[in-house]
Amino acid sequence: MITQHDIVIVGAGLAGLRAAVECVDQADVAVVSKVFPTRSHSGAAQGGITASLGNEEEDHWEWHLFDTVKGSDYLGDQDAVEIMVRDAPRVIYELEHMGVPFSRTPEGKIAQRNFGGHTRDYGKKPVKRACYAADRTGRVVLDTLYDQCLRHQVKFYSENYVLSLVFDGKRCAGVVTYDLATGELHLLQAKAVLLATGGCGRIYKTTSNGFASTGDGIHLAYQSGIPLEDMEFIQFHPTGLYPLGILVSEAARGEGGFLRNRLGERFMERYAPMVKDLAARDVVSRAILTEIREGKGISGRGYVHLDLTHLGEEKIQERLWEIASFVRIYLGIDPVYDPIPVQPTCHYVMGGIPTDVDGRVLMDEKGTIAQGLFAAGECACVSVHGANRLGCNSLLDLLVFGRRSGLAMKQAISKVEHGTLTKDSLRATEEKIKKFFNVRGKEKIGEIRQRIQLLMMEKGSVFRNEEGLKKGIEEIRSLMEHYKNIGAVDKRKAFNFELMEAMELGHQLSLSEVILFSALHRRESRGAHYREDFPVRADRYFLKHTLVFQTPKGPDIRYKPVKITRFQPEARVY
Ligand SMILES: Cc1cc2nc3c(=O)[nH]c(=O)nc-3n(C[C@H](O)[C@H](O)[C@H](O)COP(=O)(O)OP(=O)(O)OC[C@H]3O[C@@H](n4cnc5c(N)ncnc54)[C@H](O)[C@@H]3O)c2cc1C
């Protein structure tokens, strides 16, 4: 079946929905999502959204800009960061007008809380910059934007899995989807396609990410000849519940919680004397793992304690209710009285599909624009987070660049007609599916996935070195051979989750290779990328963005310069 829309948006997280709201007044907009829209990972965001409103204490966008650039270890493009932080207050008021129920100060202003790496006066001390709705911020913003989409008649293709992008010559002209409920393939034709498919945390065994975060959109772009930018930068959040990896939001430390080792020491005082437990995430994650390596994990095991017991029941119930209930449900302990066992957990990918500040996808280091293709949100790399993202800057990124992509698509479609697609455009995808059903291989999807996830924890997580990265790449390539032999057990046409998982596994494999390959070639330590064999930042050689291209011979690497406007790189101490 072929259906035409002006704009097709893949992904119903905050980036996709914000873009849809922006362009629906002048275009026929469809949103495709593999999960029900309000189950997108954005709904799991607990902590908040940053903006220098200054409601609780003095704040300025220039300070927000400095913190974000420093947090990025000077790899963020400063022109893009400036656009984002200057737009932030407007974003918050807009959400308020749309109906988001933010938490309030006693005098009725939007309340703000501390988050790691956000400071006053260029690094002097922590500042309250994150606006929040208790610890359910993502949930309420996602529901509000979904309501706005329904109100403006955005068309939803819910539980539809995008299998491939379709091109008319060089222009992206639509997507092919697998409709889970019917098992039918649909060709959705569009004048502009936006990828807003979120992150790829599910490549790692220990992760805070939902099951859908398998990097589909990032890999669909890569397969279509788009390079991937800065994929070596994978964020590990310091406080995942041990041993599950489920997130305990940084809001817990923002509200005054702190970390302790086996000896009861507040060890962050040694690693970040100025801001302590509120240092940037890469710094805190490395500190936790260093303590564990030195035998100072609790009971000599792989975790430390996050202590909230001094906050009191009332504050925990009011501000951290959801976090506390997670801890009670999953671990059976009460954070009002007991410290929480935590370990770093894979949380966010700073890299992704390269775009300009209006979501247009870039095809090379010269900035050539890909026709008809846009990207926004976690799958995109603008780049505002550089080598390490600060907490609560992601929701801001989604809303600022989601909106800008919507505006840019509205403009772009006024100048183009629909391409000439026929049923032939479906054929390649049909063949791919037929092949999957016909292979009588012995390999199991779950087994290969588990091997990737363990391998990536071992070779490509917080600490890396040349030997491990090289071995990791070899092992991934061998798993790629195994992947060719996976056999379908479930032959049903409708609700075939196995088909979906097989496609996701292909994405996970290929992205793992890109992550390890990018990491191998960056022979320095910067932000979330830490090389034991090259422990210092080397601006002279590596103050540049990685671009990895897919070629028949395997990944190929090139680089492009970082945009520096106001802040020259300095030593990064917290
Ligand atoms: C537990 C947790 C807490 C967080 N807390 C915060 C916070 O407090 N503040 C903050 O700033 N950031 C936070 N983050 C980060 C932030 O939530 C994410 O970066 C952000 O939500 C990503 O949004 P997105 O719109 O890019 O994609 P997502 O919300 O991940 O949505 C992706 C969408 O793409 C669709 N999709 C993917 N692949 C396909 C396909 N093949 N076919 C069809 N549809 C597809 C999915 O169905 C989904 O609708 C948190 C992240 C996690 C995991």
XYZ file of C-alpha atoms and ligand atoms in Angstrom:
627
model
C 0.000 0.000 0.000
C 1.291 3.491 -0.854
C 0.110 6.528 1.128
C 1.243 10.116 0.619
C 1.925 12.726 3.317
C 3.789 16.016 3.059
C 5.961 15.147 6.032
C 6.700 11.793 7.659
C 8.271 11.858 11.130
C 9.802 8.631 12.423
C 9.625 8.650 16.218
C 7.043 9.882 18.718
C 9.403 10.985 21.487
C 9.670 14.651 22.389
C 11.802 15.510 19.336
C 9.342 13.966 16.865
C 6.200 15.331 18.535
C 7.627 18.841 18.937
C 8.494 18.897 15.233
C 4.995 17.638 14.339
C 3.298 20.381 16.384
C 5.414 22.979 14.572
C 4.606 22.031 10.997
C 1.059 20.650 11.196
C -0.486 24.076 10.515
C 0.835 24.106 6.955
C 1.411 20.459 6.116
C -0.156 17.038 6.210
C 1.990 15.385 8.892
C 2.291 11.720 9.839
C 4.202 10.314 12.821
C 5.334 6.680 12.731
C 6.303 4.914 15.955
C 7.257 1.333 16.732
C 5.859 1.679 20.245
C 2.642 3.409 21.280
C 3.604 7.140 21.135
C 3.379 7.904 24.850
C 5.556 4.876 25.616
C 8.543 6.510 23.901
C 11.636 6.742 26.092
C 11.189 10.493 26.561
C 8.392 9.597 28.984
C 10.963 8.043 31.336
C 12.873 11.318 31.830
C 12.583 12.170 35.478
C 14.914 15.018 36.337
C 13.971 18.066 34.314
C 14.758 20.599 31.581
C 17.367 23.317 31.914
C 16.785 27.035 31.346
C 18.440 30.063 32.932
C 15.133 31.432 34.262
C 16.786 32.535 37.500
C 13.629 31.775 39.492
C 15.432 30.454 42.559
C 18.782 32.240 42.264
C 20.608 34.504 39.814
C 21.333 32.873 36.444
C 22.264 33.893 32.873
C 22.296 32.170 29.509
C 26.021 32.955 29.218
C 26.650 30.782 32.304
C 24.513 28.010 30.819
C 26.506 28.312 27.584
C 29.839 28.095 29.440
C 28.742 25.072 31.502
C 27.482 23.201 28.428
C 30.689 23.878 26.478
C 32.882 22.906 29.446
C 30.673 19.840 30.054
C 31.164 18.862 26.401
C 34.937 18.940 27.028
C 35.076 21.683 24.376
C 33.815 19.404 21.601
C 30.317 20.938 21.384
C 29.780 23.377 18.498
C 29.434 26.674 20.307
C 27.190 28.360 17.730
C 24.632 25.555 18.189
C 24.956 25.551 21.983
C 24.312 29.304 22.010
C 21.125 28.891 19.978
C 19.944 26.238 22.426
C 20.634 28.007 25.721
C 19.291 31.375 24.528
C 16.062 29.703 23.418
C 15.638 27.772 26.686
C 13.488 30.218 28.709
C 11.080 30.559 25.768
C 10.816 26.767 25.565
C 9.783 26.539 29.237
C 7.097 29.254 28.967
C 5.788 27.655 25.787
C 5.449 24.302 27.573
C 3.708 26.033 30.459
C 1.212 27.575 28.037
C 0.623 24.205 26.393
C -0.344 22.855 29.815
C 2.722 21.252 31.408
C 2.185 21.199 35.218
C 5.631 22.304 36.440
C 6.474 22.130 40.152
C 6.344 25.567 41.831
C 8.243 27.703 44.337
C 6.292 28.874 47.404
C 5.544 32.189 45.610
C 4.192 30.369 42.557
C 7.093 30.595 40.089
C 8.352 27.553 38.149
C 10.662 25.715 40.583
C 14.253 24.833 39.654
C 16.743 22.320 41.039
C 20.461 21.584 40.883
C 21.908 19.235 38.276
C 25.470 18.080 37.663
C 27.793 20.514 35.875
C 25.338 23.459 36.003
C 27.012 26.321 37.867
C 26.867 30.047 38.572
C 29.481 32.558 37.590
C 31.439 30.300 35.237
C 32.048 27.306 37.469
C 32.106 28.895 40.930
C 29.321 26.840 42.574
C 26.196 24.845 41.649
C 23.127 26.741 40.414
C 19.453 25.686 40.341
C 18.731 25.574 36.613
C 16.564 22.505 35.909
C 12.784 23.083 35.695
C 10.831 19.995 36.709
C 7.505 18.391 37.418
C 8.409 16.341 40.528
C 10.377 13.387 39.110
C 8.024 12.827 36.180
C 9.121 15.668 33.882
C 9.421 13.691 30.638
C 6.107 11.934 31.287
C 4.091 15.164 31.607
C 5.793 16.914 28.681
C 5.286 13.879 26.432
C 1.588 13.603 27.365
C 1.108 17.335 26.795
C 2.714 17.276 23.343
C 0.776 14.141 22.385
C -2.442 15.970 23.317
C -1.350 18.908 21.151
C -0.738 16.561 18.214
C -4.163 14.944 18.559
C -5.772 18.369 18.818
C -4.126 19.438 15.542
C -4.942 16.201 13.714
C -1.464 14.803 13.282
C -1.858 11.346 11.750
C -0.307 8.555 13.851
C 0.947 5.211 12.566
C 1.324 3.596 15.934
C 3.137 0.259 16.370
C 4.516 0.553 12.877
C 8.150 -0.426 12.470
C 10.213 1.507 9.907
C 12.302 -1.014 7.971
C 13.955 1.259 5.436
C 14.261 4.709 3.950
C 13.228 5.138 0.326
C 15.071 7.368 -2.111
C 14.037 8.964 -5.384
C 17.453 9.497 -6.927
C 19.333 11.249 -4.144
C 16.272 12.670 -2.405
C 14.779 10.874 0.570
C 11.183 10.358 -0.512
C 9.612 8.175 2.164
C 9.844 5.135 4.417
C 8.724 1.512 4.345
C 6.965 0.360 7.514
C 5.911 -3.011 8.886
C 2.479 -2.690 10.491
C 2.678 -4.954 13.525
C -1.071 -5.504 13.818
C -1.600 -6.628 10.225
C 1.847 -7.738 9.100
C 1.467 -5.579 5.962
C 4.205 -3.399 4.508
C 3.311 0.252 3.858
C 5.140 2.690 1.666
C 4.700 6.141 3.189
C 5.710 8.706 0.635
C 6.848 12.152 1.805
C 8.399 15.387 0.629
C 10.458 15.460 3.832
C 11.361 12.715 6.318
C 12.473 13.430 9.897
C 14.356 10.799 11.864
C 13.616 11.236 15.587
C 14.234 7.659 16.657
C 16.120 8.226 19.929
C 19.265 6.572 21.262
C 21.004 3.185 21.201
C 21.657 2.358 24.881
C 20.411 -1.191 24.356
C 23.750 -2.017 22.746
C 25.066 -2.327 26.333
C 24.013 -4.865 28.944
C 23.709 -2.386 31.810
C 21.540 0.483 30.616
C 18.877 2.918 31.730
C 17.325 2.869 28.263
C 14.014 1.256 27.307
C 13.815 -1.777 25.015
C 13.107 0.394 21.975
C 16.434 2.295 22.186
C 18.246 0.172 19.603
C 19.575 2.939 17.352
C 17.373 2.082 14.333
C 17.273 5.560 12.793
C 20.985 6.160 13.288
C 21.763 2.965 11.421
C 19.163 3.542 8.667
C 20.946 6.824 7.902
C 24.389 5.152 7.972
C 23.192 2.459 5.567
C 21.971 5.173 3.212
C 25.423 6.752 2.894
C 25.178 9.322 5.716
C 28.274 9.405 7.972
C 27.907 9.076 11.751
C 29.421 11.757 13.951
C 31.238 11.320 17.299
C 29.857 7.855 18.038
C 32.718 7.083 20.448
C 31.042 9.312 23.023
C 28.650 7.127 25.004
C 27.464 8.477 28.327
C 27.414 6.267 31.409
C 25.155 7.741 34.072
C 26.730 7.386 37.511
C 23.665 6.109 39.345
C 21.961 3.060 37.888
C 20.308 0.730 40.410
C 22.637 -2.193 41.125
C 22.466 -4.710 39.482
C 19.638 -3.765 37.082
C 20.896 -0.511 35.575
C 17.513 1.225 35.969
C 18.089 4.933 36.448
C 18.119 6.789 39.733
C 17.863 10.332 38.376
C 20.550 12.872 39.105
C 17.703 14.784 40.755
C 18.530 12.635 43.801
C 21.943 14.321 44.060
C 20.442 17.628 42.897
C 18.189 17.532 45.967
C 21.175 16.873 48.244
C 21.922 13.132 48.065
C 25.549 12.005 47.977
C 27.756 9.017 47.199
C 29.689 6.950 49.736
C 32.182 4.102 49.373
C 32.740 1.008 51.549
C 34.551 3.109 54.157
C 31.614 5.507 54.367
C 33.693 8.269 52.695
C 32.088 10.967 50.532
C 34.677 10.187 47.893
C 33.550 12.816 45.330
C 35.221 15.435 47.548
C 38.524 14.057 46.298
C 37.605 13.996 42.579
C 35.686 17.287 42.301
C 36.528 19.525 45.285
C 34.370 22.460 44.116
C 31.040 20.853 43.195
C 31.574 17.326 44.608
C 28.625 15.008 43.827
C 27.337 17.541 41.287
C 30.268 17.184 38.878
C 29.601 16.198 35.243
C 28.531 12.594 34.661
C 31.707 11.320 33.000
C 33.727 12.532 35.989
C 31.408 10.915 38.574
C 31.150 7.600 36.674
C 34.933 7.301 36.421
C 35.256 8.173 40.118
C 32.792 5.420 41.124
C 34.549 2.803 39.000
C 37.964 3.899 40.283
C 36.763 3.430 43.878
C 35.435 -0.009 42.950
C 38.720 -0.945 41.224
C 40.590 0.074 44.384
C 38.485 -2.332 46.412
C 36.298 0.373 47.948
C 33.028 -0.863 46.467
C 30.422 -1.860 49.058
C 31.338 -5.328 50.415
C 34.107 -5.359 47.779
C 31.458 -5.657 45.046
C 30.732 -3.605 41.906
C 28.679 -0.801 43.485
C 28.754 2.173 45.863
C 26.001 3.788 47.942
C 23.811 6.748 47.066
C 22.746 8.138 50.411
C 19.467 10.061 50.709
C 18.740 9.197 54.332
C 19.608 12.697 55.587
C 17.016 14.331 53.279
C 14.045 13.221 55.379
C 10.852 11.446 54.408
C 8.902 14.572 53.501
C 11.369 15.849 50.869
C 11.833 12.365 49.382
C 8.067 11.867 49.128
C 7.478 15.283 47.576
C 10.396 15.627 45.158
C 11.667 12.093 44.541
C 8.542 10.021 44.887
C 8.934 7.971 41.734
C 12.619 7.233 42.338
C 11.845 6.115 45.884
C 9.063 3.845 44.674
C 11.387 2.259 42.034
C 13.886 1.483 44.775
C 11.201 -0.032 46.997
C 9.765 -2.129 44.158
C 12.978 -3.364 42.525
C 15.295 -3.710 45.529
C 12.877 -3.985 48.429
C 14.661 -1.297 50.440
C 13.419 2.098 51.590
C 15.680 5.058 50.619
C 14.268 7.073 53.524
C 16.177 4.759 55.878
C 18.708 2.846 53.733
C 21.379 3.921 51.219
C 20.768 2.849 47.598
C 23.273 0.524 45.830
C 24.271 2.158 42.515
C 26.634 1.537 39.571
C 27.250 3.449 36.305
C 24.724 2.563 33.580
C 24.733 3.272 29.834
C 22.457 6.250 29.371
C 22.907 8.416 26.289
C 24.704 8.668 22.958
C 26.249 12.082 22.344
C 27.003 11.250 18.694
C 24.624 10.415 15.884
C 23.399 11.663 12.506
C 25.192 14.941 11.682
C 22.827 17.900 11.198
C 22.972 21.670 10.915
C 21.131 23.836 13.463
C 17.855 23.375 11.535
C 17.872 19.579 11.517
C 19.093 19.230 7.927
C 21.179 16.073 7.618
C 24.785 16.641 6.505
C 26.454 14.173 4.182
C 30.134 14.974 4.615
C 32.755 17.136 6.303
C 32.033 19.967 3.854
C 28.451 20.242 5.059
C 26.687 19.018 1.892
C 22.961 18.788 2.686
C 21.072 15.516 2.144
C 17.885 16.248 0.196
C 14.598 15.488 1.909
C 16.181 14.087 5.081
C 16.131 15.667 8.559
C 17.091 14.420 12.029
C 16.436 15.649 15.578
C 16.720 14.451 19.157
C 19.040 11.838 20.572
C 19.620 10.177 17.181
C 20.994 13.457 15.802
C 24.329 15.156 16.473
C 24.000 18.950 16.103
C 26.471 18.921 18.131
C 25.437 20.557 21.404
C 26.692 17.890 23.823
C 30.138 17.260 22.352
C 32.018 14.631 24.347
C 29.695 14.648 27.373
C 26.112 15.840 27.888
C 25.038 17.708 31.010
C 21.937 16.479 32.823
C 18.612 18.011 31.667
C 20.184 19.412 28.500
C 18.712 16.589 26.409
C 15.049 17.510 26.838
C 16.057 21.059 25.968
C 17.884 19.848 22.846
C 14.808 17.821 21.744
C 12.445 20.764 22.103
C 14.695 23.434 20.584
C 15.917 21.415 17.604
C 12.657 19.471 17.190
C 10.901 22.798 16.669
C 13.607 24.133 14.349
C 13.430 20.953 12.238
C 9.670 21.404 11.978
C 10.141 24.964 10.715
C 12.830 23.912 8.232
C 10.691 21.063 6.846
C 7.727 23.386 6.411
C 9.944 25.616 4.307
C 11.537 22.772 2.370
C 8.302 21.111 1.258
C 6.921 24.276 -0.299
C 9.493 23.900 -3.068
C 9.195 20.186 -3.916
C 6.707 17.766 -5.448
C 6.298 14.126 -4.449
C 8.859 11.852 -6.087
C 7.905 9.143 -8.536
C 7.748 6.078 -6.324
C 6.063 2.888 -7.388
C 5.512 -0.472 -5.763
C 9.040 -1.326 -6.939
C 10.313 0.828 -4.098
C 8.934 -1.806 -1.740
C 10.680 -4.674 -3.456
C 14.092 -4.498 -1.758
C 12.424 -4.504 1.660
C 10.098 -7.361 0.684
C 13.106 -9.400 -0.426
C 14.846 -8.729 2.869
C 11.870 -10.020 4.831
C 11.402 -13.038 2.588
C 15.047 -13.911 3.161
C 14.617 -13.670 6.898
C 11.673 -16.092 6.861
C 13.436 -18.549 4.534
C 16.840 -18.844 6.204
C 16.954 -22.052 8.213
C 19.891 -20.922 10.331
C 20.699 -22.178 13.798
C 21.789 -18.900 15.368
C 19.493 -17.344 17.968
C 18.756 -13.625 18.105
C 18.809 -13.508 21.915
C 22.203 -15.188 22.142
C 23.890 -12.868 19.665
C 22.336 -9.842 21.344
C 23.608 -10.938 24.729
C 27.114 -11.428 23.358
C 27.148 -7.928 21.859
C 25.900 -6.397 25.100
C 28.524 -8.130 27.254
C 31.307 -7.405 24.788
C 30.420 -3.709 24.642
C 30.430 -3.478 28.469
C 33.857 -5.067 28.545
C 35.548 -3.372 25.595
C 33.658 -0.155 24.885
C 32.229 1.291 28.106
C 33.800 3.737 30.614
C 37.452 2.636 30.371
C 38.919 1.721 26.965
C 42.272 0.748 25.493
C 43.688 -0.164 22.095
C 43.931 -3.890 22.688
C 40.361 -4.180 23.945
C 38.935 -2.040 21.168
C 40.721 -4.048 18.478
C 39.542 -7.331 19.974
C 36.046 -5.929 20.299
C 35.930 -5.011 16.613
C 37.125 -8.496 15.661
C 34.466 -10.112 17.810
C 31.712 -7.892 16.429
C 32.766 -8.825 12.889
C 32.600 -12.483 13.778
C 29.122 -11.969 15.281
C 28.112 -10.309 11.996
C 28.872 -13.631 10.290
C 26.736 -15.486 12.850
C 23.962 -12.949 12.246
C 23.693 -14.091 8.635
C 22.536 -17.446 9.966
C 19.781 -16.511 12.346
C 16.694 -18.627 11.882
C 13.116 -17.441 12.316
C 11.124 -19.579 14.718
C 7.987 -17.445 14.509
C 6.615 -17.488 10.929
C 3.481 -15.429 11.629
C 2.879 -12.413 9.475
C 1.196 -10.217 12.103
C 2.708 -9.282 15.473
C 6.002 -10.836 14.481
C 8.235 -9.350 17.159
C 10.999 -11.715 16.123
C 11.222 -9.975 12.766
C 11.484 -6.637 14.529
C 14.137 -7.932 16.911
C 16.156 -9.362 14.036
C 16.183 -5.965 12.321
C 17.137 -4.265 15.590
C 19.959 -6.734 16.098
C 21.367 -5.790 12.686
C 21.335 -2.127 13.755
C 22.957 -2.913 17.120
C 25.748 -4.937 15.504
C 26.676 -2.350 12.950
C 26.538 0.558 15.434
C 28.734 -1.378 17.872
C 31.351 -1.605 15.160
C 31.118 2.153 14.512
C 31.403 2.978 18.251
C 34.492 0.782 18.737
C 36.063 1.946 15.489
C 35.603 5.650 16.345
C 36.946 4.994 19.860
C 40.001 3.167 18.536
C 40.963 6.097 16.330
C 40.560 8.767 19.021
C 43.909 8.392 20.772
C 43.161 10.796 23.628
C 40.721 11.070 26.560
C 37.898 13.584 26.282
C 34.556 13.662 28.113
C 32.929 10.253 28.182
C 35.673 8.711 26.012
C 38.481 7.623 28.343
C 41.528 5.814 26.950
C 43.714 4.167 29.582
C 46.583 4.223 27.081
C 46.051 7.937 26.250
C 44.736 9.434 29.496
C 44.999 13.134 28.582
C 43.053 15.361 26.235
C 45.093 16.187 23.137
C 43.581 19.341 21.618
C 46.429 19.645 19.170
C 45.397 16.440 17.399
C 41.836 15.699 18.400
C 39.885 18.914 18.857
C 37.717 17.740 15.955
C 34.554 15.746 15.235
C 34.802 12.144 14.059
C 32.824 11.152 10.950
C 32.533 7.447 10.082
C 31.347 6.426 6.603
C 30.131 2.997 5.533
C 32.124 1.624 2.596
C 32.238 -1.833 0.974
C 35.586 -2.367 2.739
C 34.176 -1.476 6.146
C 34.045 1.787 8.096
C 36.139 4.714 6.898
C 37.028 7.668 9.114
C 37.297 11.394 8.426
C 37.142 14.469 10.648
C 35.651 17.958 10.691
C 36.533 21.012 12.796
C 34.721 22.092 15.986
C 33.005 25.504 15.926
C 34.524 27.634 18.662
C 33.058 31.112 19.163
C 33.458 32.334 22.762
C 35.301 29.855 24.941
C 38.769 28.564 24.111
C 39.515 25.096 25.518
C 40.787 25.106 29.105
C 41.636 22.402 31.617
C 38.356 20.893 32.825
C 38.198 20.776 36.615
C 35.097 20.703 38.795
C 15.565 6.829 32.242
C 15.962 8.092 31.526
C 15.822 9.319 32.173
C 16.187 10.496 31.520
N 16.027 11.691 32.169
C 16.310 12.844 31.515
C 16.068 14.108 32.132
O 15.571 14.206 33.250
N 16.375 15.235 31.434
C 16.912 15.183 30.180
O 17.167 16.240 29.607
N 17.135 14.002 29.576
C 16.849 12.836 30.205
N 17.073 11.635 29.574
C 17.483 11.634 28.170
C 16.281 11.887 27.284
O 15.119 11.413 27.907
C 16.414 11.214 25.910
O 17.622 11.608 25.337
C 15.254 11.636 25.018
O 14.029 11.313 25.625
C 15.292 11.065 23.626
O 14.153 11.574 22.959
P 13.888 11.370 21.418
O 12.684 12.183 21.080
O 15.126 11.613 20.663
O 13.566 9.827 21.292
P 12.715 8.795 22.204
O 11.900 9.462 23.228
O 13.672 7.739 22.620
O 11.709 8.195 21.142
C 12.145 7.432 20.033
C 10.959 7.190 19.143
O 11.383 6.575 17.932
C 10.534 5.502 17.601
N 11.315 4.557 16.795
C 12.589 4.135 16.965
N 12.942 3.269 15.998
C 11.863 3.135 15.184
C 11.586 2.382 14.016
N 12.489 1.560 13.466
N 10.365 2.488 13.460
C 9.416 3.288 14.007
N 9.621 4.028 15.101
C 10.828 3.954 15.684
C 10.094 4.955 18.942
O 8.886 4.249 18.813
C 9.913 6.250 19.743
O 8.644 6.802 19.509
C 16.717 10.450 30.209
C 16.844 9.228 29.572
C 16.499 8.066 30.225
C 16.697 6.752 29.501
